CSV table of C-alpha atoms in Angstrom, one decimal:
chain,number,residue,atom,x,y,z
A,1,GLY,CA,-0.6,-0.6,0.2
A,2,ARG,CA,1.2,3.5,-0.6
A,3,VAL,CA,1.8,4.5,2.9
A,4,ALA,CA,4.3,1.5,3.8
A,5,MET,CA,6.2,2.6,1.2
A,6,ALA,CA,5.6,5.8,1.4
A,7,GLU,CA,9.2,6.4,3.0
A,8,GLY,CA,10.0,6.0,0.0
A,9,GLU,CA,13.0,4.1,-0.1
A,10,GLY,CA,14.2,1.2,-3.2
A,11,THR,CA,13.3,0.9,-6.9
A,12,VAL,CA,9.7,0.2,-7.7
A,13,SER,CA,8.2,-0.8,-10.5
A,14,VAL,CA,3.7,0.0,-11.1
A,15,ASP,CA,1.3,-0.4,-14.1
A,16,TYR,CA,-0.8,2.0,-15.0
A,17,GLU,CA,-4.0,2.5,-17.2
A,18,VAL,CA,-5.7,5.9,-17.8
A,19,PHE,CA,-9.6,6.8,-19.0
A,20,GLY,CA,-10.9,9.0,-20.0
A,21,LYS,CA,-9.9,11.2,-23.3
A,22,VAL,CA,-6.4,10.1,-23.5
A,23,GLN,CA,-6.2,9.2,-27.1
A,24,GLY,CA,-5.0,11.2,-30.2
A,25,VAL,CA,-4.4,14.5,-27.4
A,26,PHE,CA,0.0,13.4,-27.5
A,27,PHE,CA,-1.2,12.0,-24.4
A,28,ARG,CA,2.3,9.3,-24.7
A,29,LYS,CA,4.6,11.6,-25.9
A,30,TYR,CA,3.7,14.2,-22.7
A,31,THR,CA,3.6,11.2,-19.9
A,32,GLN,CA,7.3,10.0,-21.9
A,33,GLY,CA,7.7,13.2,-21.1
A,34,GLU,CA,7.8,13.5,-17.8
A,35,ALA,CA,8.9,10.4,-16.7
A,36,LYS,CA,12.1,11.0,-18.6
A,37,ARG,CA,12.5,14.2,-16.8
A,38,LEU,CA,12.0,12.0,-13.5
A,39,GLY,CA,14.6,9.6,-14.4
A,40,LEU,CA,11.9,6.4,-15.0
A,41,VAL,CA,12.1,3.9,-16.7
A,42,GLY,CA,9.2,1.3,-18.7
A,43,TRP,CA,6.7,1.8,-21.3
A,44,VAL,CA,3.4,3.8,-22.2
A,45,GLN,CA,0.9,2.7,-25.4
A,46,ASN,CA,-2.1,3.3,-26.5
A,47,THR,CA,-4.8,0.1,-25.7
A,48,SER,CA,-7.8,-0.7,-28.8
A,49,HIS,CA,-10.6,0.2,-25.6
A,50,GLY,CA,-8.8,3.8,-25.2
A,51,THR,CA,-7.1,4.2,-22.2
A,52,VAL,CA,-4.0,4.6,-22.5
A,53,ARG,CA,-1.6,1.8,-20.3
A,54,GLY,CA,2.3,1.4,-19.0
A,55,GLN,CA,4.5,0.3,-16.9
A,56,VAL,CA,6.6,2.6,-14.6
A,57,GLN,CA,10.4,2.1,-12.3
A,58,GLY,CA,12.3,4.0,-10.5
A,59,PRO,CA,12.3,4.7,-7.5
A,60,ALA,CA,9.7,4.8,-5.0
A,61,ALA,CA,9.5,9.2,-4.9
A,62,ARG,CA,9.9,9.5,-7.9
A,63,VAL,CA,7.0,7.2,-8.9
A,64,ARG,CA,4.6,8.2,-7.2
A,65,GLU,CA,5.1,12.5,-8.8
A,66,LEU,CA,4.5,10.5,-11.6
A,67,GLN,CA,1.4,8.6,-10.5
A,68,ASP,CA,0.4,11.8,-9.1
A,69,TRP,CA,0.7,13.8,-13.2
A,70,LEU,CA,-0.8,10.6,-14.7
A,71,ARG,CA,-3.8,11.5,-12.2
A,72,LYS,CA,-4.5,15.0,-12.5
A,73,ILE,CA,-2.4,16.3,-15.1
A,74,GLY,CA,-1.6,14.4,-18.4
A,75,SER,CA,-0.8,16.8,-21.5
A,76,PRO,CA,-2.7,19.9,-22.3
A,77,GLN,CA,-5.4,18.8,-24.7
A,78,SER,CA,-6.5,15.5,-22.0
A,79,ARG,CA,-9.4,14.9,-20.4
A,80,ILE,CA,-8.3,12.0,-17.7
A,81,SER,CA,-11.3,10.8,-15.7
A,82,ARG,CA,-9.2,7.9,-13.2
A,83,ALA,CA,-5.6,6.6,-13.1
A,84,GLU,CA,-5.8,3.7,-11.8
A,85,PHE,CA,-2.5,2.1,-10.7
A,86,SER,CA,-1.8,-2.3,-9.7
A,87,ASN,CA,0.8,-4.8,-9.6
A,88,GLU,CA,3.3,-2.3,-7.4
A,89,LYS,CA,6.2,-4.5,-6.3
A,90,LYS,CA,9.6,-3.3,-5.6
A,91,ILE,CA,12.4,-4.5,-7.7
A,92,ALA,CA,16.3,-5.1,-7.3
A,93,ALA,CA,16.2,-3.0,-10.3
A,94,PRO,CA,15.0,-1.4,-13.4
A,95,GLU,CA,13.9,-4.3,-16.0
A,96,HIS,CA,13.8,-0.7,-19.0
A,97,GLU,CA,16.6,1.2,-20.4
A,98,ASP,CA,14.5,3.7,-21.6
A,99,PHE,CA,10.8,5.2,-21.2
A,100,GLN,CA,9.4,3.9,-24.6
A,101,ILE,CA,5.9,4.6,-26.0
A,102,LEU,CA,5.1,1.5,-27.7
A,103,LYS,CA,2.4,1.1,-30.6
């Protein structure tokens, strides 16, 4: 849960899915930019049902920042209705080289 990891120690991996008007509004590009700014790795892609999903990995405190961004901000034209996070776990080291936009 969120409280247990609030100290932000270690590296975490979290899957996410963002609902709302998030396709065709440069959402993936902005997510990639924000993740890179925070020094995070992972990926982002559009789904066939109109959402954007992906995985983010990095220092817990930075991952929290991206989670807040995915919940509340997004790209300038987006309208986020909600963001869901799942499969949160501590990992020894990031499993991705960088943060990619997948087709």
